[in-house]
Short mmCIF file of C-alpha atoms in Angstrom, two decimals:
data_model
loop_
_atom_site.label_atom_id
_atom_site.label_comp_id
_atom_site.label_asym_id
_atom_site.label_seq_id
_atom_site.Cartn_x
_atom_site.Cartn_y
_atom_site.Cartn_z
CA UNK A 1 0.00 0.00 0.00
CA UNK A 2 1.65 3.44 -1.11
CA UNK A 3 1.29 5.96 1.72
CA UNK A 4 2.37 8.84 -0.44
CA UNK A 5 5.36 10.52 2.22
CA UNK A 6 6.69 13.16 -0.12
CA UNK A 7 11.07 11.82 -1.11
CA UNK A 8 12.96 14.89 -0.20
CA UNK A 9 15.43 15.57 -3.03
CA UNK A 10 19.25 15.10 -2.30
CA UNK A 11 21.44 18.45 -2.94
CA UNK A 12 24.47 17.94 -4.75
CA UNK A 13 27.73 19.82 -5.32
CA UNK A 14 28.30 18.99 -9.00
CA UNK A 15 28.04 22.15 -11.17
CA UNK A 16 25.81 20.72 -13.32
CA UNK A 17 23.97 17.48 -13.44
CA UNK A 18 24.94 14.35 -14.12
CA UNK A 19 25.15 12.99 -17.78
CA UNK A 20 21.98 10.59 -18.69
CA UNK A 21 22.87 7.13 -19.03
CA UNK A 22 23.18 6.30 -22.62
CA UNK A 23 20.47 4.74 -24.37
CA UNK A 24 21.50 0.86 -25.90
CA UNK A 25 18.88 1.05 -28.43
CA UNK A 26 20.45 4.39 -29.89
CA UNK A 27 24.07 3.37 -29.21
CA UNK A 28 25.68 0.48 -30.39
CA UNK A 29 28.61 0.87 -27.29
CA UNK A 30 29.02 -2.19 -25.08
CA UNK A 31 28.81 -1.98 -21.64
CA UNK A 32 31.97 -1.37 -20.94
CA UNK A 33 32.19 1.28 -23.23
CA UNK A 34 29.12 2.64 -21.50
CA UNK A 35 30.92 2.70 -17.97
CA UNK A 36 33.80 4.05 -19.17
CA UNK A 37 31.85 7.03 -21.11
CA UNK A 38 30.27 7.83 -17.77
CA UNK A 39 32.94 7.77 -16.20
CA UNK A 40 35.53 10.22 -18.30
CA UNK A 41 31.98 12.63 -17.96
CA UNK A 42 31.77 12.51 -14.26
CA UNK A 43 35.29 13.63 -14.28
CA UNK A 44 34.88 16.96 -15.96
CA UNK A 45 32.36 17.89 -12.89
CA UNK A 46 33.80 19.85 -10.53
CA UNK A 47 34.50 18.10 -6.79
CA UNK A 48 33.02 19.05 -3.16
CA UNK A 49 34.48 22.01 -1.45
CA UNK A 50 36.28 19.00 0.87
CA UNK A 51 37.81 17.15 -1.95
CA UNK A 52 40.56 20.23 -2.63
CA UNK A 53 44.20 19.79 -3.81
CA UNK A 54 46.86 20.69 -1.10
CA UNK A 55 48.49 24.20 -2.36
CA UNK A 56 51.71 23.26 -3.28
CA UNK A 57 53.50 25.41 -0.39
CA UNK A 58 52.18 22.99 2.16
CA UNK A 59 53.45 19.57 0.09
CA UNK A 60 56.80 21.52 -0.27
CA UNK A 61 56.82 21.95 3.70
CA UNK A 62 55.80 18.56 3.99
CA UNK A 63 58.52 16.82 2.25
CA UNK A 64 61.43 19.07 3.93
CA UNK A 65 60.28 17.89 7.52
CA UNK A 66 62.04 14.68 8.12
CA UNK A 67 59.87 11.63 9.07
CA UNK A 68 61.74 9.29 11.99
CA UNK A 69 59.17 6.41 11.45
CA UNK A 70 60.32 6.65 7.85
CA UNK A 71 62.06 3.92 6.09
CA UNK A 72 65.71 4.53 4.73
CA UNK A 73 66.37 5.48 1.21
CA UNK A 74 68.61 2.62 0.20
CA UNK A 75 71.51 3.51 -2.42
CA UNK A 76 69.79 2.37 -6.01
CA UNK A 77 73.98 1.02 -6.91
CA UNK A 78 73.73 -2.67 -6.53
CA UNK A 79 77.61 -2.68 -5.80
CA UNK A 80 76.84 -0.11 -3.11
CA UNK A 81 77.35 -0.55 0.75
CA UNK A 82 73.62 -0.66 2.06
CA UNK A 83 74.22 -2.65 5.76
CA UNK A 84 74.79 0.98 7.54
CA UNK A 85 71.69 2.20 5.79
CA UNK A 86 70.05 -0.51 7.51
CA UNK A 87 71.56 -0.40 11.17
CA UNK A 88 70.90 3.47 11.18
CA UNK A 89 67.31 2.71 10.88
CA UNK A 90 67.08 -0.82 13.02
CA UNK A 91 67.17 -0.95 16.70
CA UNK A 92 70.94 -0.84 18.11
CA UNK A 93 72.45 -4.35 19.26
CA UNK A 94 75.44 -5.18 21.92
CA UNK A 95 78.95 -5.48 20.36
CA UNK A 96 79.92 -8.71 22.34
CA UNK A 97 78.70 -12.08 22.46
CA UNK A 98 76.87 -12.10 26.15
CA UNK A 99 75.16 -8.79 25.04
CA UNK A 100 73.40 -10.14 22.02
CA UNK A 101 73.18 -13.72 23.67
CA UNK A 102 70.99 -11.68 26.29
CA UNK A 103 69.04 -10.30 23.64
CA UNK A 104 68.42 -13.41 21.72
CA UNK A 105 67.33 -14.90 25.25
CA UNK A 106 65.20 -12.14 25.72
CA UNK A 107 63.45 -12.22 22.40
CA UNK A 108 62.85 -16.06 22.84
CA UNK A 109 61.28 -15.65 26.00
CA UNK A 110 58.41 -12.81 24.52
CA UNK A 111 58.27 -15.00 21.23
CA UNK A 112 57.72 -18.09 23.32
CA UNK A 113 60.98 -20.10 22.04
CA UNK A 114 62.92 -22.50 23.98
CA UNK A 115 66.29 -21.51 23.90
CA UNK A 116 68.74 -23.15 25.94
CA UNK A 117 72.42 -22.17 25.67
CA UNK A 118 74.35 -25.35 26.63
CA UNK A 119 78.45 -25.63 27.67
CA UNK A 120 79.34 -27.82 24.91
CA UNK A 121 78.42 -29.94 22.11
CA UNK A 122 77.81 -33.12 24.86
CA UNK A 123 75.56 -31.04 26.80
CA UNK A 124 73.22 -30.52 23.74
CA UNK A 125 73.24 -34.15 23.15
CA UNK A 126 71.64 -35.03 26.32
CA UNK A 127 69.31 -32.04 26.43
CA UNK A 128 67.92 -33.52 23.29
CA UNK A 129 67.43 -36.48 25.10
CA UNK A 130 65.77 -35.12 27.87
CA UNK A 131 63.19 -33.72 25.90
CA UNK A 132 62.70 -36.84 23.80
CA UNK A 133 61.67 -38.24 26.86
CA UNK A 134 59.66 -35.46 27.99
CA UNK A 135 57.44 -35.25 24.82
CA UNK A 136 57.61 -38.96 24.11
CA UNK A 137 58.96 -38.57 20.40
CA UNK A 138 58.55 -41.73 18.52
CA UNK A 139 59.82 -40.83 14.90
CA UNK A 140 62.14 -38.10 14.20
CA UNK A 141 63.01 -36.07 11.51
CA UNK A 142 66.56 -35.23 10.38
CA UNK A 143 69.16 -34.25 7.61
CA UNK A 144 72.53 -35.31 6.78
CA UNK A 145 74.76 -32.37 7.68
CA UNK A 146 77.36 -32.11 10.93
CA UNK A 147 74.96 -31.44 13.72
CA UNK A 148 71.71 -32.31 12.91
CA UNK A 149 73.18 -35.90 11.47
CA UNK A 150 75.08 -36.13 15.47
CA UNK A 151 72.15 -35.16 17.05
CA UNK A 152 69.84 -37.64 15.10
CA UNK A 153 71.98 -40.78 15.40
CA UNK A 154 72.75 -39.70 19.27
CA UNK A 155 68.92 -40.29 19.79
CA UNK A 156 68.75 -43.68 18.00
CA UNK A 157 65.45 -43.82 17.08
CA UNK A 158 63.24 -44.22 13.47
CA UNK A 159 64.20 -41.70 11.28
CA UNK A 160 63.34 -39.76 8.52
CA UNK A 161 66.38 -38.15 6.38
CA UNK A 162 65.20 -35.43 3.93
CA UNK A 163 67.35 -37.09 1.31
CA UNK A 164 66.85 -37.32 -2.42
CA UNK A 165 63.58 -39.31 -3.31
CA UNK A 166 62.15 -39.87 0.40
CA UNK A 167 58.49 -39.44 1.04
CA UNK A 168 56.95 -36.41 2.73
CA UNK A 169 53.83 -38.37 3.89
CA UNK A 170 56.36 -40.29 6.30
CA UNK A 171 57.67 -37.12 7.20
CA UNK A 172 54.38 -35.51 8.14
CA UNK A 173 53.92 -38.25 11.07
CA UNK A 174 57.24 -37.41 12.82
CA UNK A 175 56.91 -35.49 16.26
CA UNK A 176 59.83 -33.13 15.42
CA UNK A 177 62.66 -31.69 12.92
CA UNK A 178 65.79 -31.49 14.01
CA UNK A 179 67.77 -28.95 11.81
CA UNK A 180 70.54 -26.67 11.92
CA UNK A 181 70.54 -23.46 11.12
CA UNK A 182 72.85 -20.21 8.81
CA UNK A 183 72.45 -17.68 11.87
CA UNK A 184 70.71 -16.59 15.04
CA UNK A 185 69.74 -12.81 14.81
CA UNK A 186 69.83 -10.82 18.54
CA UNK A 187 67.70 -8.31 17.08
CA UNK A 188 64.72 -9.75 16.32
CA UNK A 189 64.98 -13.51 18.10
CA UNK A 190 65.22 -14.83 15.05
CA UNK A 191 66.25 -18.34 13.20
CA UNK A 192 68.05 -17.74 9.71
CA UNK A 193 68.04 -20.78 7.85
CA UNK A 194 68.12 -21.88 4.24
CA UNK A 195 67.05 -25.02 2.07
CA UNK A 196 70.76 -25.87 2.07
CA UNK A 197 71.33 -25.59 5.98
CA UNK A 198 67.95 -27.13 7.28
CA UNK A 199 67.61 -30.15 5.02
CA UNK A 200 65.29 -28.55 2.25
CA UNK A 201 61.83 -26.48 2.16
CA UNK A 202 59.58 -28.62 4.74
CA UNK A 203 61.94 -29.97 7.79
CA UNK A 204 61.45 -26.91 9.41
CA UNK A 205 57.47 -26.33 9.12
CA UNK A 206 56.27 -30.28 8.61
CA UNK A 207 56.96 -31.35 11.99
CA UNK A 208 54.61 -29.91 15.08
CA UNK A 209 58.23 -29.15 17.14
CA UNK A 210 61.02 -27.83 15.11
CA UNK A 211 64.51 -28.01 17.07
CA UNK A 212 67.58 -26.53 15.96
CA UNK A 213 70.81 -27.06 16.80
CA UNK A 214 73.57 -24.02 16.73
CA UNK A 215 76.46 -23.18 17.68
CA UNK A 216 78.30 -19.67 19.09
CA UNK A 217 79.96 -18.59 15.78
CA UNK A 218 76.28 -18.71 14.66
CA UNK A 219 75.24 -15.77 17.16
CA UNK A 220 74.82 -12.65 15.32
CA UNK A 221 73.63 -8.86 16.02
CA UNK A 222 71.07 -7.92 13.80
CA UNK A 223 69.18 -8.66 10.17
CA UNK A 224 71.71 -6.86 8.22
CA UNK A 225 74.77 -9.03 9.44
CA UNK A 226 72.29 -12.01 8.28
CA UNK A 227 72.24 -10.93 5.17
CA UNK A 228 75.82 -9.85 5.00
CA UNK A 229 76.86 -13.77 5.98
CA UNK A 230 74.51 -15.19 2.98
CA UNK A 231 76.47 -12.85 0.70
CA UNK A 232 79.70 -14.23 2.06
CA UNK A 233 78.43 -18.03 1.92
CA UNK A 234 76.87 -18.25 -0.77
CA UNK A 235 77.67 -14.92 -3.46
CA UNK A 236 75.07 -14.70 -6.07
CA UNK A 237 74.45 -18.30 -5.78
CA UNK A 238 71.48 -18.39 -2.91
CA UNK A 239 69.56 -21.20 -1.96
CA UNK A 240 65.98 -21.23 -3.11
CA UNK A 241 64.72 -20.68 0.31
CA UNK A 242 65.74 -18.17 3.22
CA UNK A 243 63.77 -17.58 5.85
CA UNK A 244 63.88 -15.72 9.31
CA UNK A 245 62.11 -17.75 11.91
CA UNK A 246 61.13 -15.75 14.25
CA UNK A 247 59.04 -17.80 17.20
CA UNK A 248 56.63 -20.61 16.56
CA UNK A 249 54.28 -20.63 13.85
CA UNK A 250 51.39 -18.25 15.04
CA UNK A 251 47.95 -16.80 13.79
CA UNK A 252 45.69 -14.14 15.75
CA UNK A 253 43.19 -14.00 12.99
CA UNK A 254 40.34 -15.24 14.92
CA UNK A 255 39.21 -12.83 17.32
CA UNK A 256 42.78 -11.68 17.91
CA UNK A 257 43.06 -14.55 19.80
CA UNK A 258 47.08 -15.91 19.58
CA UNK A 259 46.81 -19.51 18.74
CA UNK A 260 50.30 -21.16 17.98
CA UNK A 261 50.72 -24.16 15.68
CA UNK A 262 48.67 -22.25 12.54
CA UNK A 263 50.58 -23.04 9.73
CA UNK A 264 53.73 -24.71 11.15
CA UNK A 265 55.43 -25.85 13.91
CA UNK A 266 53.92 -24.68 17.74
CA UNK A 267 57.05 -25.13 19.17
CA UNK A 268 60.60 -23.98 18.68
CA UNK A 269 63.64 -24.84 20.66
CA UNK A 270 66.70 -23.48 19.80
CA UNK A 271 69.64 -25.67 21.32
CA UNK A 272 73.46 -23.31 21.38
CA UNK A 273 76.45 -25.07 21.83
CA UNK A 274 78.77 -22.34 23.23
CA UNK A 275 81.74 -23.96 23.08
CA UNK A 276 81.97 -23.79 19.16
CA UNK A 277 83.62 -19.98 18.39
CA UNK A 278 84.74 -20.91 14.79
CA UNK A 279 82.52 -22.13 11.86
CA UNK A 280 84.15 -25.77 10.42
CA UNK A 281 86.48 -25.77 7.60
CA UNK A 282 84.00 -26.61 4.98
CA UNK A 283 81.71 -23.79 5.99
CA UNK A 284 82.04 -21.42 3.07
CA UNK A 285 81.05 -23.63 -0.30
#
């Protein structure tokens, strides 16, 4: 039933009115010809008094005041030195060892990683075994490189070795990776690690518990000394993955509620043999 209330009629800013829609019959235009003929007329009207273009004076002010949330202007020279560019920007980390170890430690703890700095390479051995026992492992999951090849042998128990041709399904139903790692970064709490240092792309995120297994030499300041080592390792030939690790795999999508375990790993453990100051011999290949 129409109760005839008058429809008050809307003011608009436009100088003059809107074009009419074109006709189909009359023109032969598709419809996306229509849109965009509508469109290239709307923009000849003029805008609301609040839609104005800042007068140029004020952009010029704007762009002399420095911004310090701002990132830094990196040199556009790829042979140029950028790391200082970086560290100017980045929050300042300890020169010596026990300062960034502190940090690291730190970082862990708000992250909720284990980390555990051990005495030597004997002490890691039977940490790992305490926490086998502790979590009741029954199938590990390793790679054949220095430490992570000690550590899984140490523990004697079913294996699976990210080698050539082995399959992922049996690596899903492992309770944990044991991997090593390129660097641990003070700054941010962070795991570096590669495809060639961790045993490939899923070691590291397959597993519900990822352990890894480093050593003092390892310990490093901040992201740009992270990067600096890859260049050293590796020059321009980088493995296909690098990642930072930086806590257990985490999602607060829901509710902003921090569930750990999304897409990866819920736990993390790093395990640091201090003992080991130099990297081995065949480090740099």
């Amino acid at each position: 039933m129409f109760l005839g209330f008058p429809i008050p009629l809307m003011k608009t800013s436009c100088s003059r009115p809107l074009p009419p829609a074109p006709n189909p019959s009359k023109n032969p235009m598709n419809g996306r010809d229509a849109i965009l003929g509508r469109v290239r007329e709307a923009l000849q009207l003029s805008t609301d008094h609040h839609v104005r273009k800042q007068p140029e004076p004020a952009i010029e002010a704007a762009s002399q005041e420095p911004n310090p949330n701002a990132l830094p202007i990196l040199p556009t020279d790829p042979s140029a030195e950028r790391s200082s560019t970086f560290r100017a920007w980045l929050p300042a980390v300890g020169e010596d060892y026990e300062a960034q170890r502190e940090l690291f430690a730190t970082n862990s703890e708000t992250l909720k990683t284990r980390f555990i700095p051990l005495p030597n390479r004997e002490a890691v051995l039977e940490t790992l075994g305490k926490i086998k026992e502790e979590e009741e492992w029954g199938k590990i999951g390793g790679h054949r490189a220095r430490l992570s090849e000690i550590a899984c042998e140490h523990l004697d128990m079913p294996t699976c070795w990210t080698e050539p041709g082995y399959d992922p399904q049996e690596l899903e139903t492992c309770d944990v990776g044991i991997t090593e790692c390129e660097a641990l970064i003070a700054q941010t709490g962070s795991v570096l690690i590669t495809s060639q240092s961790s045993g490939g792309r899923v070691l590291s995120i397959l597993p519900p518990h990822h352990v890894v297994i480093a050593e003092r030499w390892q310990m490093l300041p901040d992201l740009a000394a992270g990067y600096e080592l890859l260049k050293k390792r590796y020059g321009g030939n980088y493995p296909s993955l690098i990642s930072f690790i930086t806590g257990p795999s985490r999602t607060g999508d829901i509710e902003r509620i921090l569930v750990l375990g999304a897409h990866g790993p819920r736990k993390l453990t790093v395990l640091l043999d201090e003992s080991a100051t130099e990297p081995p011999e065949d480090w740099q290949r």
